[in-house]
Amino acid sequence: MKNILLLVHDDEGQEARVQTALDLTRILGGHLTCVDVSIMPAAVGDVYSGAGVAMLLADERERESHNKSTLEKRLAAEGVSWDWVDVVGNLASCVIDTAEMADLIVLNRKLDEFSFPDMRDVSSRILMKTRKPIVAVPEAQKRFEAGRALIAWDGKSSVSATMRACTPLLALADDVLILMVRDGSEQTEPTEAAEYLSRHGIHASIRIIENGVEPADKLIMEECGAWRADYVLMGAYGHGRLMEAFGGVTKRMLSKSKVPLILGH
């Protein structure tokens, strides 16, 4: 797990993404690829057709040029290995097209005060197309800490795959908690996950909540606060576009989580 891909775009979530990506690159001893997306304006009716679209795109590219200049100076002083890719198009599509060699993709979970870009949409499309773990960070995130990892275990193949892919990161944690909110649909028990991790030198504790009433995401977030988790690793699954792509628990975690989420398929 060495190749970290960062979505670069001048929006309210960028600082949290950049700092998280830098922290992960250092923690993992990896390489950071910055994908700077100038968003192609959508043509709507006659207003943004032809010359109008060209003007909007020119403005967008100028903003991203200034953004690139600022960030490149910062990256040069950060002491990490990095490279830069400039692309034009849709946020999700551009990341998907450049993510073939990525091990982790850094995005936002949701921009709380801004409807654009819709990071839940972006995250769902990228995750379902690339099948690479994504790190979805709150826009107020100041840094990424790897010390206390909570695995939200539902016994499905998606969380198993995500855990296996992220074993190098989990190995750097001081404490790992496998949390299961039991609802009867589990395919794999948390003890099996703990046994797998132990073979990689990771000693995880297990907590099982027998649940018949409360939404799983509410219980996960409560446990995050009580246990002081630095991040949550969980699986996601889907079968269609946007609002069908993530299950309800995943969508609500993306909307409300106060800690970074590592999501995989």
Tab-separated table of C-alpha atoms in Angstrom:
chain	number	residue	atom	x	y	z
A	1	MET	CA	0.000	0.000	0.000
A	2	LYS	CA	2.252	2.751	-1.337
A	3	ASN	CA	0.378	4.626	-4.060
A	4	ILE	CA	-1.894	7.376	-2.725
A	5	LEU	CA	-4.137	9.203	-5.200
A	6	LEU	CA	-5.477	12.632	-4.214
A	7	LEU	CA	-8.369	14.471	-5.843
A	8	VAL	CA	-7.252	18.082	-6.272
A	9	HIS	CA	-9.892	20.720	-6.943
A	10	ASP	CA	-10.310	24.190	-5.478
A	11	ASP	CA	-13.315	23.540	-3.231
A	12	GLU	CA	-14.107	23.670	0.475
A	13	GLY	CA	-12.921	20.122	1.106
A	14	GLN	CA	-9.528	20.399	-0.534
A	15	GLU	CA	-7.435	21.309	2.532
A	16	ALA	CA	-8.730	18.281	4.453
A	17	ARG	CA	-7.997	16.021	1.472
A	18	VAL	CA	-4.497	17.400	0.982
A	19	GLN	CA	-3.478	17.110	4.626
A	20	THR	CA	-4.900	13.594	4.907
A	21	ALA	CA	-3.120	12.489	1.736
A	22	LEU	CA	0.180	13.941	2.949
A	23	ASP	CA	-0.173	12.227	6.318
A	24	LEU	CA	-0.995	8.887	4.698
A	25	THR	CA	1.920	9.184	2.280
A	26	ARG	CA	4.304	9.770	5.175
A	27	ILE	CA	2.789	7.069	7.391
A	28	LEU	CA	2.964	4.458	4.635
A	29	GLY	CA	6.262	5.617	3.145
A	30	GLY	CA	4.488	5.974	-0.167
A	31	HIS	CA	4.090	8.147	-3.251
A	32	LEU	CA	1.394	10.789	-3.758
A	33	THR	CA	-0.272	11.360	-7.126
A	34	CYS	CA	-2.284	14.587	-7.342
A	35	VAL	CA	-5.068	14.550	-9.927
A	36	ASP	CA	-6.071	18.176	-10.539
A	37	VAL	CA	-9.502	18.293	-12.158
A	38	SER	CA	-10.807	21.302	-14.051
A	39	ILE	CA	-14.515	20.545	-14.164
A	40	MET	CA	-16.125	20.714	-17.578
A	41	PRO	CA	-19.271	22.902	-17.291
A	42	ALA	CA	-22.549	21.226	-18.134
A	43	ALA	CA	-24.314	22.811	-21.101
A	44	VAL	CA	-27.848	23.716	-20.054
A	45	GLY	CA	-30.128	25.129	-22.725
A	46	ASP	CA	-28.849	28.156	-24.622
A	47	VAL	CA	-27.380	29.911	-21.591
A	48	TYR	CA	-24.227	27.808	-21.312
A	49	SER	CA	-23.908	26.610	-24.880
A	50	GLY	CA	-21.045	27.384	-27.227
A	51	ALA	CA	-19.084	30.440	-26.183
A	52	GLY	CA	-20.681	30.422	-22.729
A	53	VAL	CA	-19.321	26.966	-21.930
A	54	ALA	CA	-15.907	27.972	-23.273
A	55	MET	CA	-15.827	31.029	-20.987
A	56	LEU	CA	-16.850	29.011	-17.938
A	57	LEU	CA	-14.210	26.395	-18.684
A	58	ALA	CA	-11.559	29.085	-19.159
A	59	ASP	CA	-12.440	30.550	-15.752
A	60	GLU	CA	-12.316	27.087	-14.173
A	61	ARG	CA	-8.928	26.321	-15.689
A	62	GLU	CA	-7.539	29.660	-14.524
A	63	ARG	CA	-8.676	28.948	-10.950
A	64	GLU	CA	-7.111	25.511	-11.051
A	65	SER	CA	-3.897	26.950	-12.473
A	66	HIS	CA	-3.602	29.246	-9.434
A	67	ASN	CA	-4.543	26.317	-7.207
A	68	LYS	CA	-1.830	24.173	-8.780
A	69	SER	CA	0.814	26.859	-8.340
A	70	THR	CA	-0.003	27.211	-4.640
A	71	LEU	CA	-0.100	23.481	-3.945
A	72	GLU	CA	3.051	22.657	-5.896
A	73	LYS	CA	5.010	25.103	-3.735
A	74	ARG	CA	3.576	23.461	-0.637
A	75	LEU	CA	4.297	19.935	-1.844
A	76	ALA	CA	7.884	20.845	-2.678
A	77	ALA	CA	8.416	21.665	0.996
A	78	GLU	CA	6.592	18.634	2.448
A	79	GLY	CA	9.345	16.066	1.976
A	80	VAL	CA	7.213	13.432	0.221
A	81	SER	CA	7.440	11.787	-3.186
A	82	TRP	CA	4.756	13.187	-5.489
A	83	ASP	CA	3.674	13.829	-9.053
A	84	TRP	CA	0.932	15.857	-10.694
A	85	VAL	CA	-1.676	15.112	-13.378
A	86	ASP	CA	-3.856	17.828	-14.970
A	87	VAL	CA	-7.200	16.696	-16.385
A	88	VAL	CA	-10.438	18.248	-17.615
A	89	GLY	CA	-13.847	16.655	-17.161
A	90	ASN	CA	-16.148	15.199	-14.544
A	91	LEU	CA	-14.631	14.791	-11.055
A	92	ALA	CA	-15.471	11.123	-10.674
A	93	SER	CA	-14.613	10.134	-14.248
A	94	CYS	CA	-11.230	11.854	-14.110
A	95	VAL	CA	-10.269	10.091	-10.888
A	96	ILE	CA	-11.485	6.738	-12.228
A	97	ASP	CA	-9.394	7.168	-15.380
A	98	THR	CA	-6.206	7.826	-13.384
A	99	ALA	CA	-6.681	5.338	-10.536
A	100	GLU	CA	-5.474	2.097	-12.108
A	101	MET	CA	-2.255	1.986	-10.051
A	102	ALA	CA	-3.668	3.581	-6.882
A	103	ASP	CA	-3.802	1.716	-3.580
A	104	LEU	CA	-5.831	4.384	-1.749
A	105	ILE	CA	-7.916	7.274	-3.096
A	106	VAL	CA	-8.421	10.355	-0.910
A	107	LEU	CA	-11.772	12.163	-1.185
A	108	ASN	CA	-14.216	13.935	1.132
A	109	ARG	CA	-17.109	12.193	2.879
A	110	LYS	CA	-19.426	15.172	2.193
A	111	LEU	CA	-19.144	18.953	2.153
A	112	ASP	CA	-21.453	19.947	4.992
A	113	GLU	CA	-22.239	23.498	3.903
A	114	PHE	CA	-21.960	23.068	0.150
A	115	SER	CA	-24.008	21.006	-2.279
A	116	PHE	CA	-21.308	21.106	-4.973
A	117	PRO	CA	-19.377	19.019	-5.561
A	118	ASP	CA	-21.586	16.230	-4.223
A	119	MET	CA	-18.881	14.091	-2.661
A	120	ARG	CA	-21.226	11.215	-1.865
A	121	ASP	CA	-21.963	10.962	-5.577
A	122	VAL	CA	-18.275	11.246	-6.449
A	123	SER	CA	-17.288	8.642	-3.847
A	124	SER	CA	-19.929	6.130	-4.890
A	125	ARG	CA	-19.018	6.303	-8.564
A	126	ILE	CA	-15.294	6.040	-7.934
A	127	LEU	CA	-15.613	3.157	-5.494
A	128	MET	CA	-17.933	1.115	-7.669
A	129	LYS	CA	-15.817	1.601	-10.809
A	130	THR	CA	-12.289	1.263	-9.418
A	131	ARG	CA	-12.884	-1.219	-6.557
A	132	LYS	CA	-10.049	0.587	-4.736
A	133	PRO	CA	-10.416	1.664	-1.084
A	134	ILE	CA	-11.261	5.325	-0.675
A	135	VAL	CA	-10.492	7.537	2.303
A	136	ALA	CA	-13.464	9.870	2.791
A	137	VAL	CA	-12.540	12.686	5.165
A	138	PRO	CA	-14.690	15.347	6.861
A	139	GLU	CA	-14.059	18.808	5.433
A	140	ALA	CA	-12.838	20.021	8.853
A	141	GLN	CA	-10.225	17.247	9.182
A	142	LYS	CA	-6.883	18.711	10.301
A	143	ARG	CA	-4.711	15.600	10.069
A	144	PHE	CA	-4.928	11.840	9.673
A	145	GLU	CA	-4.042	9.776	12.729
A	146	ALA	CA	-3.503	6.031	12.330
A	147	GLY	CA	-3.292	5.018	15.985
A	148	ARG	CA	-6.826	3.818	16.728
A	149	ALA	CA	-8.641	1.951	13.950
A	150	LEU	CA	-12.250	0.816	14.265
A	151	ILE	CA	-13.411	-1.834	11.799
A	152	ALA	CA	-17.192	-1.708	11.345
A	153	TRP	CA	-17.688	-5.411	10.707
A	154	ASP	CA	-20.928	-6.549	9.097
A	155	GLY	CA	-19.584	-9.923	7.982
A	156	LYS	CA	-19.970	-9.128	4.277
A	157	SER	CA	-17.377	-9.639	1.554
A	158	SER	CA	-16.931	-5.883	1.052
A	159	VAL	CA	-15.573	-5.248	4.546
A	160	SER	CA	-13.414	-8.393	4.341
A	161	ALA	CA	-11.866	-7.175	1.085
A	162	THR	CA	-11.327	-3.682	2.475
A	163	MET	CA	-9.670	-5.010	5.617
A	164	ARG	CA	-7.326	-7.227	3.605
A	165	ALA	CA	-6.402	-4.372	1.255
A	166	CYS	CA	-5.695	-2.058	4.188
A	167	THR	CA	-3.684	-4.504	6.302
A	168	PRO	CA	-0.482	-2.411	5.871
A	169	LEU	CA	-2.265	0.603	7.368
A	170	LEU	CA	-3.909	-1.417	10.140
A	171	ALA	CA	-0.479	-2.806	11.035
A	172	LEU	CA	0.583	0.730	11.985
A	173	ALA	CA	-2.241	1.148	14.509
A	174	ASP	CA	-1.671	0.982	18.245
A	175	ASP	CA	-5.183	-0.375	18.805
A	176	VAL	CA	-7.670	-2.062	16.466
A	177	LEU	CA	-11.292	-2.687	17.423
A	178	ILE	CA	-13.584	-4.922	15.382
A	179	LEU	CA	-17.131	-3.738	16.036
A	180	MET	CA	-20.099	-5.819	14.956
A	181	VAL	CA	-23.667	-4.567	15.193
A	182	ARG	CA	-25.334	-7.946	14.934
A	183	ASP	CA	-28.540	-8.098	12.913
A	184	GLY	CA	-28.556	-11.733	11.791
A	185	SER	CA	-27.300	-11.159	8.238
A	186	GLU	CA	-23.608	-11.815	8.909
A	187	GLN	CA	-21.684	-14.123	6.592
A	188	THR	CA	-18.360	-14.089	8.444
A	189	GLU	CA	-17.862	-13.748	12.189
A	190	PRO	CA	-15.559	-11.060	13.635
A	191	THR	CA	-13.438	-13.787	15.241
A	192	GLU	CA	-12.368	-14.847	11.753
A	193	ALA	CA	-11.327	-11.273	10.982
A	194	ALA	CA	-9.332	-11.120	14.209
A	195	GLU	CA	-7.615	-14.410	13.368
A	196	TYR	CA	-6.705	-13.113	9.908
A	197	LEU	CA	-5.227	-9.927	11.349
A	198	SER	CA	-3.298	-11.839	14.013
A	199	ARG	CA	-1.407	-13.683	11.281
A	200	HIS	CA	-0.185	-10.276	10.130
A	201	GLY	CA	0.925	-9.326	13.618
A	202	ILE	CA	-2.165	-7.196	14.295
A	203	HIS	CA	-3.902	-7.950	17.577
A	204	ALA	CA	-7.499	-6.709	17.467
A	205	SER	CA	-10.157	-6.681	20.142
A	206	ILE	CA	-13.803	-7.501	19.377
A	207	ARG	CA	-17.001	-5.829	20.515
A	208	ILE	CA	-20.423	-7.174	19.509
A	209	ILE	CA	-23.614	-5.175	19.943
A	210	GLU	CA	-26.799	-7.202	19.746
A	211	ASN	CA	-29.083	-4.843	17.898
A	212	GLY	CA	-32.747	-5.025	17.128
A	213	VAL	CA	-33.759	-1.374	17.192
A	214	GLU	CA	-31.060	1.250	16.654
A	215	PRO	CA	-29.641	2.020	13.174
A	216	ALA	CA	-26.178	0.517	12.803
A	217	ASP	CA	-24.608	3.825	11.785
A	218	LYS	CA	-25.810	5.480	14.997
A	219	LEU	CA	-24.220	2.745	17.093
A	220	ILE	CA	-21.003	2.851	15.072
A	221	MET	CA	-20.675	6.603	15.522
A	222	GLU	CA	-21.422	6.343	19.244
A	223	GLU	CA	-18.715	3.701	19.620
A	224	CYS	CA	-16.301	5.886	17.637
A	225	GLY	CA	-16.757	8.650	20.171
A	226	ALA	CA	-16.605	6.426	23.235
A	227	TRP	CA	-13.569	4.478	22.004
A	228	ARG	CA	-11.898	7.596	20.504
A	229	ALA	CA	-11.402	6.050	17.075
A	230	ASP	CA	-9.126	7.885	14.654
A	231	TYR	CA	-10.846	6.363	11.635
A	232	VAL	CA	-13.447	3.775	10.638
A	233	LEU	CA	-12.844	1.037	8.085
A	234	MET	CA	-15.992	-0.425	6.566
A	235	GLY	CA	-17.388	-2.059	3.468
A	236	ALA	CA	-19.785	-0.544	0.978
A	237	TYR	CA	-21.919	-2.160	-1.660
A	238	GLY	CA	-24.233	-1.113	-4.450
A	239	HIS	CA	-26.166	-2.081	-7.522
A	240	GLY	CA	-26.840	1.058	-9.487
A	241	ARG	CA	-26.353	4.782	-9.844
A	242	LEU	CA	-25.897	7.417	-7.139
A	243	MET	CA	-28.604	6.984	-4.490
A	244	GLU	CA	-28.819	3.250	-5.188
A	245	ALA	CA	-25.057	2.816	-5.046
A	246	PHE	CA	-24.577	2.921	-1.284
A	247	GLY	CA	-26.677	1.264	1.360
A	248	GLY	CA	-28.397	3.442	3.956
A	249	VAL	CA	-25.769	2.901	6.654
A	250	THR	CA	-22.965	3.930	4.296
A	251	LYS	CA	-24.804	7.017	3.051
A	252	ARG	CA	-25.536	8.187	6.573
A	253	MET	CA	-21.949	7.587	7.659
A	254	LEU	CA	-20.770	9.672	4.700
A	255	SER	CA	-23.157	12.420	5.755
A	256	LYS	CA	-22.421	12.482	9.485
A	257	SER	CA	-19.174	10.791	10.483
A	258	LYS	CA	-16.779	12.999	12.439
A	259	VAL	CA	-13.789	10.791	11.632
A	260	PRO	CA	-12.351	9.655	8.290
A	261	LEU	CA	-13.964	6.628	6.665
A	262	ILE	CA	-12.040	4.042	4.698
A	263	LEU	CA	-14.543	2.433	2.357
A	264	GLY	CA	-14.055	-0.488	0.039
A	265	HIS	CA	-16.021	-2.854	-2.137
